[in-house]
Short mmCIF file of C-alpha atoms in Angstrom, two decimals:
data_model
loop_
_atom_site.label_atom_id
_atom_site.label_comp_id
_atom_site.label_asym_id
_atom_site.label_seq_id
_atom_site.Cartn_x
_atom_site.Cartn_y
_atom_site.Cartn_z
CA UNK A 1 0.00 0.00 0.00
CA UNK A 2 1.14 3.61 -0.80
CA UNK A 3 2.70 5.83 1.77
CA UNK A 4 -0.57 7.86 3.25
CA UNK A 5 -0.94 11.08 3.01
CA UNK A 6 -2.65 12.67 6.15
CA UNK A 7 -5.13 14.61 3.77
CA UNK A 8 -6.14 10.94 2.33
CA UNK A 9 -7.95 8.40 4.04
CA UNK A 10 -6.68 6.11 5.50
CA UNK A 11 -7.67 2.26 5.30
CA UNK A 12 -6.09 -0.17 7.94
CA UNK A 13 -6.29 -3.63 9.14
CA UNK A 14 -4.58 -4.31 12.35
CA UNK A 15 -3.70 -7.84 13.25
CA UNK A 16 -4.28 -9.86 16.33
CA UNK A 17 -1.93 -9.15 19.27
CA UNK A 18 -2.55 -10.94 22.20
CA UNK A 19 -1.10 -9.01 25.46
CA UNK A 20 1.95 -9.56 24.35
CA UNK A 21 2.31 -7.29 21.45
CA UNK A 22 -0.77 -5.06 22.49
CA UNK A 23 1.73 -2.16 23.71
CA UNK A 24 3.66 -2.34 20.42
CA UNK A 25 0.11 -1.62 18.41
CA UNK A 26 -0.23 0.70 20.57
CA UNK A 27 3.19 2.55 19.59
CA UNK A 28 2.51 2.39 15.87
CA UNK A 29 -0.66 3.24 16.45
CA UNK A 30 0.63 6.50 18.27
CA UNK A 31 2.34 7.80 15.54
CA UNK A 32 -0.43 7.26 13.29
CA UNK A 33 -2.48 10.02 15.95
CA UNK A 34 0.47 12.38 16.04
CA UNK A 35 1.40 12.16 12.28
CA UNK A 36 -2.27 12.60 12.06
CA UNK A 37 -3.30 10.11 9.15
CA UNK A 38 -6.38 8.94 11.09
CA UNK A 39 -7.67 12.48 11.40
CA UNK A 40 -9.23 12.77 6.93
CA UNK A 41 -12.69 11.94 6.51
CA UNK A 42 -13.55 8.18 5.29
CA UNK A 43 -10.63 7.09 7.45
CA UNK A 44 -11.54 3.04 8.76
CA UNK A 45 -10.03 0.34 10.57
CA UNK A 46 -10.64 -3.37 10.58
CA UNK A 47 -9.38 -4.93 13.33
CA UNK A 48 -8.86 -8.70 14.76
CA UNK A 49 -8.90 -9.30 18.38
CA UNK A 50 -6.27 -7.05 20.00
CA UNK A 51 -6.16 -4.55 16.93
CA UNK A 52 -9.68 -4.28 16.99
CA UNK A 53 -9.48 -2.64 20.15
CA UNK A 54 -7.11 -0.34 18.69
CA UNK A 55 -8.59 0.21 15.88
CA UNK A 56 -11.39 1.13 17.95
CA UNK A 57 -9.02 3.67 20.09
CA UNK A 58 -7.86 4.94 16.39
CA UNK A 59 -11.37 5.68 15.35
CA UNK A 60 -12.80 7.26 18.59
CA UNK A 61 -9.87 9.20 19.04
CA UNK A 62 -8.45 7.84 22.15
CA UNK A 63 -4.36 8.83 22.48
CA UNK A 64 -2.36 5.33 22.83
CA UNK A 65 0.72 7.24 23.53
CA UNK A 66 3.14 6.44 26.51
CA UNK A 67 1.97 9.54 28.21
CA UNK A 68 -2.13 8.69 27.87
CA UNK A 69 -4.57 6.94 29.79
CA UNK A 70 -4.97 4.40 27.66
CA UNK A 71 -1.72 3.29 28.65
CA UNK A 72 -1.24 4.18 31.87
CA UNK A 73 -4.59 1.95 32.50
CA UNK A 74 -2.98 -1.11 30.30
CA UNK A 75 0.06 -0.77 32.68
CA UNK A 76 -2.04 -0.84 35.46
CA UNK A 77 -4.40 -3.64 34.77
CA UNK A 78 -1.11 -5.45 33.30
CA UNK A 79 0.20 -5.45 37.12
CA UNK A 80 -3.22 -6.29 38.34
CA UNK A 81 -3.00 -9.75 36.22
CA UNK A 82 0.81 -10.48 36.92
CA UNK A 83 0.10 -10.19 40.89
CA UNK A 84 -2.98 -13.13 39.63
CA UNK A 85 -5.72 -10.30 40.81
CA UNK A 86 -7.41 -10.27 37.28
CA UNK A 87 -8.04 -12.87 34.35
CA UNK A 88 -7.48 -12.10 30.61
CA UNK A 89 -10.69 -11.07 29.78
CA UNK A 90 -11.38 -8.81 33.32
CA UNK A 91 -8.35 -7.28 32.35
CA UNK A 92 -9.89 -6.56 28.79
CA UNK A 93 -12.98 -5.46 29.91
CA UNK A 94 -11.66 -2.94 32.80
CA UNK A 95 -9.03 -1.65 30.31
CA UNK A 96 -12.11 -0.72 27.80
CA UNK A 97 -14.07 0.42 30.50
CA UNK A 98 -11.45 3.00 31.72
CA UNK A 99 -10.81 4.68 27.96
CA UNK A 100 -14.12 4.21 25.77
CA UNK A 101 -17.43 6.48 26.52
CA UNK A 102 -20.45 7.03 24.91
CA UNK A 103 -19.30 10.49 23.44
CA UNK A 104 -16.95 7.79 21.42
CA UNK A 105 -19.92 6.52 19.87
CA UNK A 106 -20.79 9.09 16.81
CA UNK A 107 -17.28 8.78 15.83
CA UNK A 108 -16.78 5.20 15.84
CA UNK A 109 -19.60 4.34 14.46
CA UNK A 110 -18.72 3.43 10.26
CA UNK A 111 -15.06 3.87 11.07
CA UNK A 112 -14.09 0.85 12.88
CA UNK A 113 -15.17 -2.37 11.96
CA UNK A 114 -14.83 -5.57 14.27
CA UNK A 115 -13.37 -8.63 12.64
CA UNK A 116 -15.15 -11.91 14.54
CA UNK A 117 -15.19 -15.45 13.62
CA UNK A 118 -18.42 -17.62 13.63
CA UNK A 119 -18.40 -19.53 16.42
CA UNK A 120 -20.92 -22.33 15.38
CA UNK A 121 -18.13 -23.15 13.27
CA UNK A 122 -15.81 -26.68 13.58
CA UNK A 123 -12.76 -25.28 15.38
CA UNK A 124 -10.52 -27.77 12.92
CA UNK A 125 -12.09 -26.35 9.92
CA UNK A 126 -11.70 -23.32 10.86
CA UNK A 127 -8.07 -23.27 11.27
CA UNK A 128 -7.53 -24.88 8.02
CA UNK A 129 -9.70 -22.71 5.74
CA UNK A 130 -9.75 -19.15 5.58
CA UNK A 131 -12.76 -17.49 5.60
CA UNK A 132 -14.14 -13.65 5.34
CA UNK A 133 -14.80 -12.00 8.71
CA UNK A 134 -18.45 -11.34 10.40
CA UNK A 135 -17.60 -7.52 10.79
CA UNK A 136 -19.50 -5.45 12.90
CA UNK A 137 -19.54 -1.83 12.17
CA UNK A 138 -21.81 -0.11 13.79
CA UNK A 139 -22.98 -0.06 17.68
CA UNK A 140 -26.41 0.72 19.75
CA UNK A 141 -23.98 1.64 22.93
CA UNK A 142 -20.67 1.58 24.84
CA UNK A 143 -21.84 -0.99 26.07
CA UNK A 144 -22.09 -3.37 23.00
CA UNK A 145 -19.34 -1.71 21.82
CA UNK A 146 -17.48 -3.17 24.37
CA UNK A 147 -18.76 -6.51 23.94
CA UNK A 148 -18.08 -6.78 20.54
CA UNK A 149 -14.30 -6.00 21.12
CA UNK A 150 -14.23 -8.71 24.39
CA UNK A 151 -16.20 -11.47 21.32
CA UNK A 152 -13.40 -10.44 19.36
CA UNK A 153 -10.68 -11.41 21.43
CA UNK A 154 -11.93 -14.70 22.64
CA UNK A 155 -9.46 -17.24 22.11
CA UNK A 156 -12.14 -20.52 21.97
CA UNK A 157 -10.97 -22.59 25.13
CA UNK A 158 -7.69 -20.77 26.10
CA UNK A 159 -9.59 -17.82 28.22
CA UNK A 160 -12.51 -19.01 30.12
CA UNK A 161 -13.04 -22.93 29.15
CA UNK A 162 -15.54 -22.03 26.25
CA UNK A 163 -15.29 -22.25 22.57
CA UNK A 164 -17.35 -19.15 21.38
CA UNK A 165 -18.99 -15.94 23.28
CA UNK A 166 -22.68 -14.74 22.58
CA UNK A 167 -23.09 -11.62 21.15
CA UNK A 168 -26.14 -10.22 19.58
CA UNK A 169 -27.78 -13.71 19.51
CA UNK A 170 -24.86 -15.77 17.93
CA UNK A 171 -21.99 -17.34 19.17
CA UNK A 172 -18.74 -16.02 17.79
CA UNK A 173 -14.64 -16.21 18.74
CA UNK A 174 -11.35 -14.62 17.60
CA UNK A 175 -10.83 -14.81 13.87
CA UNK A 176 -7.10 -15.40 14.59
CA UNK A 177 -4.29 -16.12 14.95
CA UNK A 178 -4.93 -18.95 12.24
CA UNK A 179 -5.46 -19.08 9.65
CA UNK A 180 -5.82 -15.47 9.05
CA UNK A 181 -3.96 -12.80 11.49
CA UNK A 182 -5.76 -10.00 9.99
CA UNK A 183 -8.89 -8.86 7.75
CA UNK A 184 -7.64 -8.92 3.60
CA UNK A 185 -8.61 -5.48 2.57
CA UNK A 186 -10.34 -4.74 -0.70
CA UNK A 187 -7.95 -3.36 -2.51
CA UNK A 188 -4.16 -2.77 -2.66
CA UNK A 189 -4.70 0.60 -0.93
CA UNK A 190 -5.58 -1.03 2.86
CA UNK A 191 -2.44 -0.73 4.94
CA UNK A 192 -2.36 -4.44 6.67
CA UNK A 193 -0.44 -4.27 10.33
CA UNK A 194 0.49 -7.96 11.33
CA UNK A 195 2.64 -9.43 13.61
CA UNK A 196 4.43 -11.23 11.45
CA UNK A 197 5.81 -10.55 8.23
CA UNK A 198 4.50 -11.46 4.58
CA UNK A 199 5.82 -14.78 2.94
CA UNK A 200 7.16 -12.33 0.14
CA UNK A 201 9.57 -10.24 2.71
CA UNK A 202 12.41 -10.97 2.04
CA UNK A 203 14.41 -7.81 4.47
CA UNK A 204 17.36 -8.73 6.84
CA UNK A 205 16.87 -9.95 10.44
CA UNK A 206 20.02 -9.24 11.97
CA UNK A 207 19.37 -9.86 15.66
CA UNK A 208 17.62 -12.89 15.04
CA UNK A 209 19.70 -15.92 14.90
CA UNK A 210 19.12 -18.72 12.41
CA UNK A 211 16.55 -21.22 13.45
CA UNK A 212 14.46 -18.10 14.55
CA UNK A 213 14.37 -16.65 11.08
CA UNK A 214 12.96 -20.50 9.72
CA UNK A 215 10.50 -19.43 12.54
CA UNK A 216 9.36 -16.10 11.62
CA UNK A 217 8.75 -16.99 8.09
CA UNK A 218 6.82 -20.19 9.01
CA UNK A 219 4.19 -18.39 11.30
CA UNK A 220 4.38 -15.28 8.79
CA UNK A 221 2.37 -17.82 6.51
CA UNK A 222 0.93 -20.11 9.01
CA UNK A 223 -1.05 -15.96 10.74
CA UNK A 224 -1.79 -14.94 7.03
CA UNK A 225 -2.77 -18.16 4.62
CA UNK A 226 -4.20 -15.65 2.26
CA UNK A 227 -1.26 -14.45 1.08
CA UNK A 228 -1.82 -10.94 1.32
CA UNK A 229 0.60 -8.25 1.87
CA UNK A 230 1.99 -7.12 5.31
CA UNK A 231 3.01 -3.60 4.93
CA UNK A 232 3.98 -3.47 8.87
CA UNK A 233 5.32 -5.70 10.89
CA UNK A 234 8.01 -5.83 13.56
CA UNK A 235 10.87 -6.96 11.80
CA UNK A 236 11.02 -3.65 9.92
CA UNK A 237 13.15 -2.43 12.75
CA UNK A 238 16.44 -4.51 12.68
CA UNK A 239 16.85 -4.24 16.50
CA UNK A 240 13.27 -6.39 16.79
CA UNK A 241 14.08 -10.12 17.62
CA UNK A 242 11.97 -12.81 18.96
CA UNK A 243 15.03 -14.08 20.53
CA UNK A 244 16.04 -10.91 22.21
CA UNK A 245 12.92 -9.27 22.77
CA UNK A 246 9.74 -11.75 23.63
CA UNK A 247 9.81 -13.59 27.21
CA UNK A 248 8.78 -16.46 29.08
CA UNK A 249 5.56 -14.24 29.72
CA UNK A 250 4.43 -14.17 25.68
CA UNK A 251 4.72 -18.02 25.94
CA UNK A 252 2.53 -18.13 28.71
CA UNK A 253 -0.17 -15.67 27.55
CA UNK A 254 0.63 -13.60 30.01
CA UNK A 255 0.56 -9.82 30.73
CA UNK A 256 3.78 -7.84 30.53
CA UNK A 257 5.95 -5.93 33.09
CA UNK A 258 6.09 -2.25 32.76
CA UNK A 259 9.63 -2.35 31.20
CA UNK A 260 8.69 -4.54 28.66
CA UNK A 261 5.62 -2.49 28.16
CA UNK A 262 7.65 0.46 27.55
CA UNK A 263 10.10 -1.28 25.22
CA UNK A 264 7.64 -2.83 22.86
CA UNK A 265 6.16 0.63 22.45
CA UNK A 266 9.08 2.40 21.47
CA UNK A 267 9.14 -0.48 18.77
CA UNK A 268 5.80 -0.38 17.57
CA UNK A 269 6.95 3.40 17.06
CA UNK A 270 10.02 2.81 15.28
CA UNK A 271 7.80 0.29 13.01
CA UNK A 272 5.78 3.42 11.46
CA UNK A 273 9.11 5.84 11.18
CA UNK A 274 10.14 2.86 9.43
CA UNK A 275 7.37 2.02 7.15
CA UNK A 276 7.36 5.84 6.19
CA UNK A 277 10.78 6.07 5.56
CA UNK A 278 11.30 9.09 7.92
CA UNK A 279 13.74 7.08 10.04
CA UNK A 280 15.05 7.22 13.50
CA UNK A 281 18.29 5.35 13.03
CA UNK A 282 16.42 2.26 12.10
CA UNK A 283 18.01 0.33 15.18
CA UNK A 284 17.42 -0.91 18.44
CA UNK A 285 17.91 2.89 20.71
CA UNK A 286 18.76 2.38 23.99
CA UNK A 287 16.98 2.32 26.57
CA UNK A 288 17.38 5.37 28.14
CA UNK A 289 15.62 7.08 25.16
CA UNK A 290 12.41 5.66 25.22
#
């Protein structure tokens, strides 16, 4: 997708995160909102699980930088499920209870569109086969709102014991990590945000070692069996590594430690100075200047 300009709209489809890369959507997400290319009219964002709930920040308007509440509440609530006072999905819900209200509505409304997987759906089949989204654009509330973007980050049997999660009648789940990572746009002007990298990327990893590179390549096709481009991704920094930067935690599912936290977003940030080409050095800063 072409470089946006901040007079353009913007289309974007944010991957799934889980909490372990939620703080560095959050950092490329930032720099969208100061850059401001989610301010032009028509400006949407599909989202998938975690990246639908910042896609949803993007389109209401809610500041996901270091200094905002956004963050300050997913550092919180992050603490709050490390010290084993909150679950997963508490944590989700109190996080979007803190930072969306019903002024959000008018602007979210047509702007953000929530990416969820059918739940009625054979699990087996639906991790072989991709599929289009259910996408939900429009809400009656905050609170259904809300409950779409908990619906869309329900990991079937990893969170609570169920498969699916009612909503609106239906029973629906995450729509990734597989198959599908992330919502295919329409066109070759939607900016897709994944986690992993395109099967066509062929860039330089040169903090990861070896065997990890076999690994990033594998899950960049096993998160997007479509085939579609990924026009940002970690890896665009060079200092990003799964071998130098992910912990014991991500295995586990579980929240990260405010240092990590911090880290991750000054990555997700160097991710969009690197997608645009305005550069910041292009490596791994220290961390003194996050």
């Amino acid at each position: 997708a072409a470089r946006p300009q901040s007079s353009t709209p913007l289309c974007l489809s944010l991957a799934g995160t889980g909490p372990g890369l939620m703080s560095w959507m959050f950092g490329f997400c930032s720099e969208l909102q100061k850059a401001g290319l989610f301010d032009a009219d028509g400006c949407k964002a599909h989202g998938v699980s975690g990246g639908a709930t910042c896609a949803a920040y993007l389109a209401a308007g809610v500041d996901m930088s270091v200094e905002s509440e956004a963050f300050q509440a997913l550092h919180e609530l992050s603490a709050q499920a490390r010290a084993g006072q909150l679950g997963l999905p508490e944590q989700h819900r109190k996080l979007l209870r803190r930072t969306l209200r019903e002024e959000h509505l008018p602007r979210v409304n047509g702007r953000l569109h929530v990416c969820l997987r059918d739940g009625d759906v054979p699990l087996l089949r639906a991790l072989r086969v991709v599929t289009p989204p259910v996408v939900v654009s429009s809400f009656s509330d905050r609170d259904e709102l809300i409950e779409a973007l908990l619906t869309a980050s329900h990991i079937p049997y990893a969170l609570d014991g169920t498969k699916a999660r009612p909503f609106r009648g239906r029973n629906y789940m995450d729509y990734g990590p597989f198959p599908q990572n992330f919502a295919v746009g329409e066109d070759e002007t939607t900016v897709h945000v994944n986690v992993f990298p395109g099967a066509a990327w062929d860039g330089p990893m040169p903090a990861e070692p070896l065997p990890m590179r076999w690994l990033v390549r594998l899950y960049g096709k096993l998160t997007n069996l479509a085939g579609a481009p990924v026009d940002v991704h970690p890896w665009l920094v060079p200092g990003w590594s799964l071998f130098n930067v992910m912990r014991w935690d991500d295995l586990r599912l579980r929240p990260l430690a405010l240092e990590d936290l911090l880290e991750r977003h000054h990555l997700g940030r160097e991710a969009f100075h690197a997608w645009v080409g305005l550069g910041s050095g292009g490596g791994h800063q220290s961390k003194e200047s996050w």
